[in-house]
Short mmCIF file of C-alpha atoms in Angstrom, two decimals:
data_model
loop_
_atom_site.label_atom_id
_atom_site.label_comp_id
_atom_site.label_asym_id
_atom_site.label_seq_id
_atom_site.Cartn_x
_atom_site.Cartn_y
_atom_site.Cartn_z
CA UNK A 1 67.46 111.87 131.57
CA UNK A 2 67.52 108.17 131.70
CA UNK A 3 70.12 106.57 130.08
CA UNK A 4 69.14 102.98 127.21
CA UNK A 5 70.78 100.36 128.86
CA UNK A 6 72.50 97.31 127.06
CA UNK A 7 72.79 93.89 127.49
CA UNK A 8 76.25 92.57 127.98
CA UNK A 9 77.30 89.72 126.21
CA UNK A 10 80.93 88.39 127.35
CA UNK A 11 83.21 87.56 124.53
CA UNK A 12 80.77 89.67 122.27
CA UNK A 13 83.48 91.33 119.28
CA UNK A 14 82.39 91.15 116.25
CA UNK A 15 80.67 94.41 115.04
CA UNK A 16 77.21 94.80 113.62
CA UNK A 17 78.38 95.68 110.52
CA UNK A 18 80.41 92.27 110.46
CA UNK A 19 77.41 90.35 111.43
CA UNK A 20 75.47 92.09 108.43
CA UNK A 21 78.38 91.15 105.83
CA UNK A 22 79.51 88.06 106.73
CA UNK A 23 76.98 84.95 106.41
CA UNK A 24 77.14 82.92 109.54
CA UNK A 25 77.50 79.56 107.06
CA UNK A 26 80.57 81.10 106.26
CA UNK A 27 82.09 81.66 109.89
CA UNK A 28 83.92 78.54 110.56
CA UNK A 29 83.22 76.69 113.84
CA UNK A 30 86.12 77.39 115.59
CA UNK A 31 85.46 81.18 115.16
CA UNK A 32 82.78 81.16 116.70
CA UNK A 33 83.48 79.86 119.92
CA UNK A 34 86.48 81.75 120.27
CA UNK A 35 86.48 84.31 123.25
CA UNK A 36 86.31 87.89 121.78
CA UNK A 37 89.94 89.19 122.05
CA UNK A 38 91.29 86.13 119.70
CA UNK A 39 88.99 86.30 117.35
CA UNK A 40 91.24 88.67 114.86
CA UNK A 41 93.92 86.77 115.85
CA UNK A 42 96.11 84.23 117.26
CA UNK A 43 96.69 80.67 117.45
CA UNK A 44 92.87 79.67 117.55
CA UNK A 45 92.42 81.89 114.67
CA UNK A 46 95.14 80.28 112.79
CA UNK A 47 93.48 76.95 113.49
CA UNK A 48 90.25 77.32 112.23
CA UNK A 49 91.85 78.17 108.62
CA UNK A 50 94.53 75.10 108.72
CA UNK A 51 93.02 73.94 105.55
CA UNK A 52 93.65 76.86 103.31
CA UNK A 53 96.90 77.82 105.19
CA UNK A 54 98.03 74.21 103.57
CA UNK A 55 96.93 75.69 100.42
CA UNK A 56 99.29 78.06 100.58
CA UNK A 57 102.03 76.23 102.44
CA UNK A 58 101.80 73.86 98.98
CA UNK A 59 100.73 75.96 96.21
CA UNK A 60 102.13 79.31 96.97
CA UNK A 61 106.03 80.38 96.97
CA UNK A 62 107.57 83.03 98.78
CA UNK A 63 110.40 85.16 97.40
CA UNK A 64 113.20 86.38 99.76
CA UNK A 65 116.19 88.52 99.54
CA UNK A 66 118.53 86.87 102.33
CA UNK A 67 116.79 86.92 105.60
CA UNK A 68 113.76 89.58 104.10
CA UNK A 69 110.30 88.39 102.42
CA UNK A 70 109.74 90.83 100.04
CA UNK A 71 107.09 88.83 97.74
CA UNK A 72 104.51 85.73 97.08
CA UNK A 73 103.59 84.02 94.34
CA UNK A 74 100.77 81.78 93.03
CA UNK A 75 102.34 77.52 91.73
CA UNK A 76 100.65 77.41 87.88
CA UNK A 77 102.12 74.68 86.79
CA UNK A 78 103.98 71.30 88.27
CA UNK A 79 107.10 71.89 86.43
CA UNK A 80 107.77 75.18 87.39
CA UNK A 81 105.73 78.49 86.63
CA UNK A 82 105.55 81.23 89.01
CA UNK A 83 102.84 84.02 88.56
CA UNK A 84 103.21 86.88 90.62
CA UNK A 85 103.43 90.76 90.73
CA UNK A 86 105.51 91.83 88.40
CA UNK A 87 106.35 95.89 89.53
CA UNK A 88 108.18 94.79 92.69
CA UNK A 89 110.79 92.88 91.15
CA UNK A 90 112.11 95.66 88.77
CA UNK A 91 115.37 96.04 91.40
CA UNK A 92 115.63 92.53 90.87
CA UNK A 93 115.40 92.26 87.29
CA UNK A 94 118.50 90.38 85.19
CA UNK A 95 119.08 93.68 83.20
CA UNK A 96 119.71 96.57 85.70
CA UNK A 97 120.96 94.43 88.47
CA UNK A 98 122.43 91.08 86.86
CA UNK A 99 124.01 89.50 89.94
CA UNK A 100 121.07 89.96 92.23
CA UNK A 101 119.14 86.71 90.69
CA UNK A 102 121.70 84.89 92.79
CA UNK A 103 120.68 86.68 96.18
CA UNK A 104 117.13 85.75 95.77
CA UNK A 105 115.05 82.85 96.47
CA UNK A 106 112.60 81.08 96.04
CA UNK A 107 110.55 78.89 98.60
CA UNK A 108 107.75 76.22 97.99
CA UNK A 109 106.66 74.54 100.86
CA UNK A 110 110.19 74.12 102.56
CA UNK A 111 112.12 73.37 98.93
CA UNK A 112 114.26 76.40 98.30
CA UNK A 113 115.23 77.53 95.05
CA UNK A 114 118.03 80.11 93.93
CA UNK A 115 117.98 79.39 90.23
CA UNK A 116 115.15 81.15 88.16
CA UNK A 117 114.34 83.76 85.34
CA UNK A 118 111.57 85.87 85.05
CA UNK A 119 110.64 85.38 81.96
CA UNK A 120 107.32 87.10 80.61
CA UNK A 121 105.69 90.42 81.87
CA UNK A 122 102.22 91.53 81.39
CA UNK A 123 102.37 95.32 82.08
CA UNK A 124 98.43 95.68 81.72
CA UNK A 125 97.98 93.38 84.53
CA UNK A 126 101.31 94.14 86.62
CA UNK A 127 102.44 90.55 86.13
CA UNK A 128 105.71 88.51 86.09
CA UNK A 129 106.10 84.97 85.11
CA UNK A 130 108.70 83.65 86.83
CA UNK A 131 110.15 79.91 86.15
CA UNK A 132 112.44 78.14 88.39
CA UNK A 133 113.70 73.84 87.61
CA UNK A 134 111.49 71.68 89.75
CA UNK A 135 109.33 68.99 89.27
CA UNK A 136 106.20 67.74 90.62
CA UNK A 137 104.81 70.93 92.24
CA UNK A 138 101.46 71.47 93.40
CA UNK A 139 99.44 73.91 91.47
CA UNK A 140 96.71 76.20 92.61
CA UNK A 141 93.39 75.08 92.05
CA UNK A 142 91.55 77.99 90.51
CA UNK A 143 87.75 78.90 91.52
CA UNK A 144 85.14 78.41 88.73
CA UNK A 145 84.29 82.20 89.24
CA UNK A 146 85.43 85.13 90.59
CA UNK A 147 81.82 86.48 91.51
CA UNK A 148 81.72 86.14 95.39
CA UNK A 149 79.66 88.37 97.22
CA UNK A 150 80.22 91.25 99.55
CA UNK A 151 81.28 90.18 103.22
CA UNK A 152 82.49 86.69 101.58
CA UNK A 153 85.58 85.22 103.57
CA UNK A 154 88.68 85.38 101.99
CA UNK A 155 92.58 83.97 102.92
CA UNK A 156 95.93 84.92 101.81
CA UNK A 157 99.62 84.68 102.95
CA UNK A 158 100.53 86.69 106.33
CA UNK A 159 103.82 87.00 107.46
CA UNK A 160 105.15 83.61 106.96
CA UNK A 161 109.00 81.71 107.94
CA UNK A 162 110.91 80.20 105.89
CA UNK A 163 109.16 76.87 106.74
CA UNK A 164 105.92 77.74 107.33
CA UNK A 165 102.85 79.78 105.98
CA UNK A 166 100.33 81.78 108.18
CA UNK A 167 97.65 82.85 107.18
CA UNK A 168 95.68 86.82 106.52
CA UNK A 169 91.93 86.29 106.77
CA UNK A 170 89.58 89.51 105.40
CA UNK A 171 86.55 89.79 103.44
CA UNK A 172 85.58 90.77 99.89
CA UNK A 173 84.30 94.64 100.90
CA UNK A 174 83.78 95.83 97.14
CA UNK A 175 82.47 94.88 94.08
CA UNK A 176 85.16 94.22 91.51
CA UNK A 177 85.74 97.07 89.76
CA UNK A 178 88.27 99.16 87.18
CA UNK A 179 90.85 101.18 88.99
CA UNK A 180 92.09 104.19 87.38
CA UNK A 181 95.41 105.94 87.31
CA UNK A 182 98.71 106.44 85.34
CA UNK A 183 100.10 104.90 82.34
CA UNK A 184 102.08 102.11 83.44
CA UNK A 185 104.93 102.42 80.52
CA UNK A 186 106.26 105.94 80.19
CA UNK A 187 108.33 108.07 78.05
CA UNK A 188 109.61 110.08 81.42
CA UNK A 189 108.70 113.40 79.96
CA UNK A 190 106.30 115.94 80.86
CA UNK A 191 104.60 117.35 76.97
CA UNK A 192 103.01 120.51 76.66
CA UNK A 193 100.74 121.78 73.58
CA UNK A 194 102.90 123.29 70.50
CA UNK A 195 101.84 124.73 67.77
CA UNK A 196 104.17 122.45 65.97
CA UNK A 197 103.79 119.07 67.80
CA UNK A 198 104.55 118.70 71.69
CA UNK A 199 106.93 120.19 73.93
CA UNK A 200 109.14 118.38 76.42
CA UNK A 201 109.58 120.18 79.32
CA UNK A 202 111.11 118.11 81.26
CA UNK A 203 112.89 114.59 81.54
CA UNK A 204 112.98 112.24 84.36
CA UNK A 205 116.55 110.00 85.48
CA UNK A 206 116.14 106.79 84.22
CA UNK A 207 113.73 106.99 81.60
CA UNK A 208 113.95 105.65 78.19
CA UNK A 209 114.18 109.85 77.09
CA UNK A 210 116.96 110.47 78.67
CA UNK A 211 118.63 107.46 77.26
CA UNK A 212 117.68 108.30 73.93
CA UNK A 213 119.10 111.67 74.52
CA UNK A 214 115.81 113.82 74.16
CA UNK A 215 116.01 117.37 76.37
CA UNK A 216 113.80 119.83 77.75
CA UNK A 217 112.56 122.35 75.00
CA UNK A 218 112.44 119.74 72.25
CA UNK A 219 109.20 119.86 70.45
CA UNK A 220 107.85 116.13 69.08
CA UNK A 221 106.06 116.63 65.78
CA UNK A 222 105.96 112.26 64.85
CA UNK A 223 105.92 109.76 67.24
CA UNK A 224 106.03 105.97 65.81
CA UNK A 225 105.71 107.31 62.40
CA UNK A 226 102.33 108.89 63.28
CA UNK A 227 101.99 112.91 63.24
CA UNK A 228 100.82 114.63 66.96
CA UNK A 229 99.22 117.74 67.73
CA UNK A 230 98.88 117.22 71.39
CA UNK A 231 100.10 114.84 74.15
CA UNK A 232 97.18 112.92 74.04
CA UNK A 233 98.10 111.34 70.52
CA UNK A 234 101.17 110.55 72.38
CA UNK A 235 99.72 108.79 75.14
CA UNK A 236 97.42 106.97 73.06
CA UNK A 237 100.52 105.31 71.02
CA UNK A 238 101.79 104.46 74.34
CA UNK A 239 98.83 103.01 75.41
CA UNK A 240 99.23 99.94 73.56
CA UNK A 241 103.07 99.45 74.24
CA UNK A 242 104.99 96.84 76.33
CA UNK A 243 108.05 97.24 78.71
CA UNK A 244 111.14 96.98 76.35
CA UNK A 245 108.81 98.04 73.12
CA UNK A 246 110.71 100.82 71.02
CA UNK A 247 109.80 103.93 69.37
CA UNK A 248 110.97 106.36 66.51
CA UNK A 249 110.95 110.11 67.74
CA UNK A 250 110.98 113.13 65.40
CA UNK A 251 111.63 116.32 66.87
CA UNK A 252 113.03 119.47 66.51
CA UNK A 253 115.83 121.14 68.50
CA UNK A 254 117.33 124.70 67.27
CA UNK A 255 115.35 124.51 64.63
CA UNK A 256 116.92 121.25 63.60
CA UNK A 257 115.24 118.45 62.47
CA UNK A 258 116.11 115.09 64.64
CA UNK A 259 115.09 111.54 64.87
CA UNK A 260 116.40 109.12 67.71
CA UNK A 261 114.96 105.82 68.79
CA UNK A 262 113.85 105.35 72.26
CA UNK A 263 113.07 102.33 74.27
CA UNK A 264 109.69 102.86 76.59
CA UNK A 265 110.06 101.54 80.44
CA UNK A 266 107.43 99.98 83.28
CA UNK A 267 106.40 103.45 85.14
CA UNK A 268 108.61 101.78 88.23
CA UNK A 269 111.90 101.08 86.20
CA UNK A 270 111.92 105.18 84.89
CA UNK A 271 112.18 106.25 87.97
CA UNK A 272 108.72 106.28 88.87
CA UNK A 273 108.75 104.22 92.05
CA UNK A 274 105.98 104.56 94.68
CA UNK A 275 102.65 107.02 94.23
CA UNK A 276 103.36 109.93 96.35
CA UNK A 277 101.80 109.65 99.73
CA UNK A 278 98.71 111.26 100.83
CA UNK A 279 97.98 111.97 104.55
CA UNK A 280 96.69 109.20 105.18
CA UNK A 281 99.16 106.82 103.39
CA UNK A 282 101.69 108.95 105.87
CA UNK A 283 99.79 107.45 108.82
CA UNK A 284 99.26 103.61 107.31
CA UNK A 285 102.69 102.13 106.32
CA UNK A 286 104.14 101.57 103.10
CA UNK A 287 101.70 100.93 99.56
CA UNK A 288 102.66 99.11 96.72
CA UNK A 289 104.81 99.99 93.82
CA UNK A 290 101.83 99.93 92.03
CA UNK A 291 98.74 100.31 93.23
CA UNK A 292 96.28 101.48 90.13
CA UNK A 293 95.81 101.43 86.63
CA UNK A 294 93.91 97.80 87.05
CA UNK A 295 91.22 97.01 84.24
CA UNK A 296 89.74 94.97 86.67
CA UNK A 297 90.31 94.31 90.65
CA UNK A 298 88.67 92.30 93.64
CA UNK A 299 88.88 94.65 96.89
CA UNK A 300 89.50 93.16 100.22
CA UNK A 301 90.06 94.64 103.63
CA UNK A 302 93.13 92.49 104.42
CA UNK A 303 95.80 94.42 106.24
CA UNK A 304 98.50 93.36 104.09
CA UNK A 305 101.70 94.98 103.59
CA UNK A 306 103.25 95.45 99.87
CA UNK A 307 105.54 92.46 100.69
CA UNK A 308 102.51 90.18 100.86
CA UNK A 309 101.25 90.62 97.89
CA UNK A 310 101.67 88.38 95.02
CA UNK A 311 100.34 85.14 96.47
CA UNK A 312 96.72 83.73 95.94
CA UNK A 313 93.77 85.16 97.09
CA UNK A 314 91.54 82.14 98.40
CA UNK A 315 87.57 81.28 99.22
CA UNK A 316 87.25 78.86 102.57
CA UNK A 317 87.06 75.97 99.49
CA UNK A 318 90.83 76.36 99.40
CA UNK A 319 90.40 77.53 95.81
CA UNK A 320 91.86 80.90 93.94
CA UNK A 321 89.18 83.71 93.34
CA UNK A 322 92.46 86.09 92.55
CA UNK A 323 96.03 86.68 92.67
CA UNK A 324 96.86 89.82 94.85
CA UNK A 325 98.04 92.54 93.36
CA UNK A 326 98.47 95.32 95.52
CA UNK A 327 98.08 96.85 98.72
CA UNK A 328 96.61 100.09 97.75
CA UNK A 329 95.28 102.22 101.00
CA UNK A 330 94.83 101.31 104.77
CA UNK A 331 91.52 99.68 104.18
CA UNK A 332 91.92 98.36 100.31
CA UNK A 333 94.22 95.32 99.18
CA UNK A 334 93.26 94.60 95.50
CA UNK A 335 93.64 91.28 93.69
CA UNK A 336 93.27 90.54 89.86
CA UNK A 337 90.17 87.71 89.47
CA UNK A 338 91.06 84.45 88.73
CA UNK A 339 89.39 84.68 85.09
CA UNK A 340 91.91 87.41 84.05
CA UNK A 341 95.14 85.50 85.38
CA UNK A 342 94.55 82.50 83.63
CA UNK A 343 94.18 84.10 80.66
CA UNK A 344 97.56 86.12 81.65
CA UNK A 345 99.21 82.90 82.13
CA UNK A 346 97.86 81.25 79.15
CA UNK A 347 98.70 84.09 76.55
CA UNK A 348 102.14 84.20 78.29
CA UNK A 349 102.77 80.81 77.66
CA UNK A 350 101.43 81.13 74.09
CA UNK A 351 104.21 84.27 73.83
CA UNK A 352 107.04 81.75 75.70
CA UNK A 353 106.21 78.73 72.99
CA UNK A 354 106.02 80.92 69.78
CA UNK A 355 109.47 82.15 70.70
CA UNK A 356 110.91 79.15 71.05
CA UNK A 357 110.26 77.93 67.58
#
């Protein structure tokens, strides 16, 4: 049987199915003359995105606990606004660990800054705003659109020092899309049918239930002054609740009518923490805290890790398409389009400045 035989090309690495996805107007110069083993990576790689790695070096900030990154986030305004994701700092957050503001900090370009408050959350969008004192800061330039194409380049923080940004170079491999999953504020209950309401039968550590008191067996019959027959009228009043928001619970215990008021919590903060892993998470490295319930993502293939998230998400214009959100499987790193974070940032502003009068 004769065997096909194939031209060999020397330094030949990219796959076909790169070729097909990635427009060769897109493929800066330097890539392209690059032999084949340092095209992924390295020093010439580095190079040929020096631009947008300035981008970041200016416009981006990277959070550290002592010596250990553990998040990015995107400059939004010169006087200092911080957008970034929001379910990672829960350990770090004023009211369950008060001191630990003072271990933190903050780096733009090489400025380092210790004093800050996070001081809005979006929990729909898995977003804190964070603001530290500074003046004159450089803030990201946002893309007119977030409608790039399949196979598009793409550039976000890599593992960085203290001084200096590097850079994590993918593609867009997905159209932007809704991604599905759990409630991100909880009760930390599990609710059964009744034929009076909804049973609890059970109560996680942490959550606002067992705060409030509530026990396995109790059966809910009003929740938030509405009546419920089954869990999902439950969830549904949930559904349109904040971090922090508080409800009125009627239930029964003993046959005992009781009402107690309990405060709702980010899935994370209840105890919640990381989506179990599957067998394939078991083989890929950690996830994010959160890595679903999105109304709308961007999907790259950047191998980022869940500390890298948070930062921008930029074209080869050196402008924001998205802030990244999470790093959800071994192939998938998802980042909210730029459309929705302005608006985040915007209504959270709005929220900040109605406060304050």
């Amino acid at each position: 049987m004769n065997k096909m035989k194939f031209p060999k090309v020397k330094g030949f690495a990219i796959s076909v199915l790169s070729v097909a996805l990635v427009s060769c107007s897109q493929i800066p110069a330097w890539s392209q003359s690059l032999p084949g083993e340092r095209r992924t990576s390295g020093k010439g790689v580095e190079a040929a995105f020096e631009a947008q790695r300035q981008v970041l070096q200016d416009s981006s900030a990277a959070i550290y606990e002592g010596r250990k990154p553990i998040l990015y986030g995107a400059i939004m305004s010169a006087d200092g606004y911080i957008l970034t994701k929001d379910s990672e700092l829960y350990n770090y957050d004023e009211k369950t660990k008060a001191k630990t503001a003072k271990e933190l900090m903050i780096i733009v370009d090489e400025h380092r800054y210790t004093d800050f408050k996070i001081v809005a959350r979006d929990v729909e969008w898995d977003l804190a705003l964070i603001k530290i004192e500074a003046k004159g800061l450089k803030p990201i330039k946002w893309a007119a659109s977030s409608e790039i194409a399949q196979g598009t380049w793409v550039v976000t923080n890599g593992s960085s020092s203290k001084a200096r940004r590097r850079v994590n170079i993918g593609i867009i491999s997905a159209n932007a899309r809704a991604i599905d999953g759990a409630l991100p504020v909880v009760m930390g209950v599990g609710l059964k049918k009744h034929k009076e309401g909804v049973m609890i039968e059970g109560v996680s550590a942490k959550s606002g239930a067992q705060e409030a008191g509530l026990k396995k067996g109790d059966i809910i019959f009003k929740f938030d002054g509405l009546e419920v027959k089954n869990r999902k009228a439950v969830l549904d009043v949930i559904r349109t609740k904040q971090p922090g928001d508080k409800v009125e619970v009627e239930f029964k215990r003993d046959d005992k009518s009781l009402k107690v008021e309990m405060e709702l919590k980010a899935r994370e903060e209840a105890g919640g923490g990381r989506k179990p892993k599957s067998r394939n998470d078991q083989m890929s490295g950690e996830f994010s805290n959160r890595r679903d319930s999105f109304p709308r993502v961007l999907q790259t293939d950047i191998g980022q890790n869940y500390r890298q998230t948070g930062g921008p998400l930029l074209n080869l214009a050196g402008e924001a398409v998205g802030l990244n959100i999470a790093r959800a499987t071994r192939a998938e790193s998802f980042a909210v389009p730029c459309e929705e974070v302005q608006q985040v940032f915007a209504e959270l502003l709005k929220g900040l400045n109605s406060a304050a009068e």
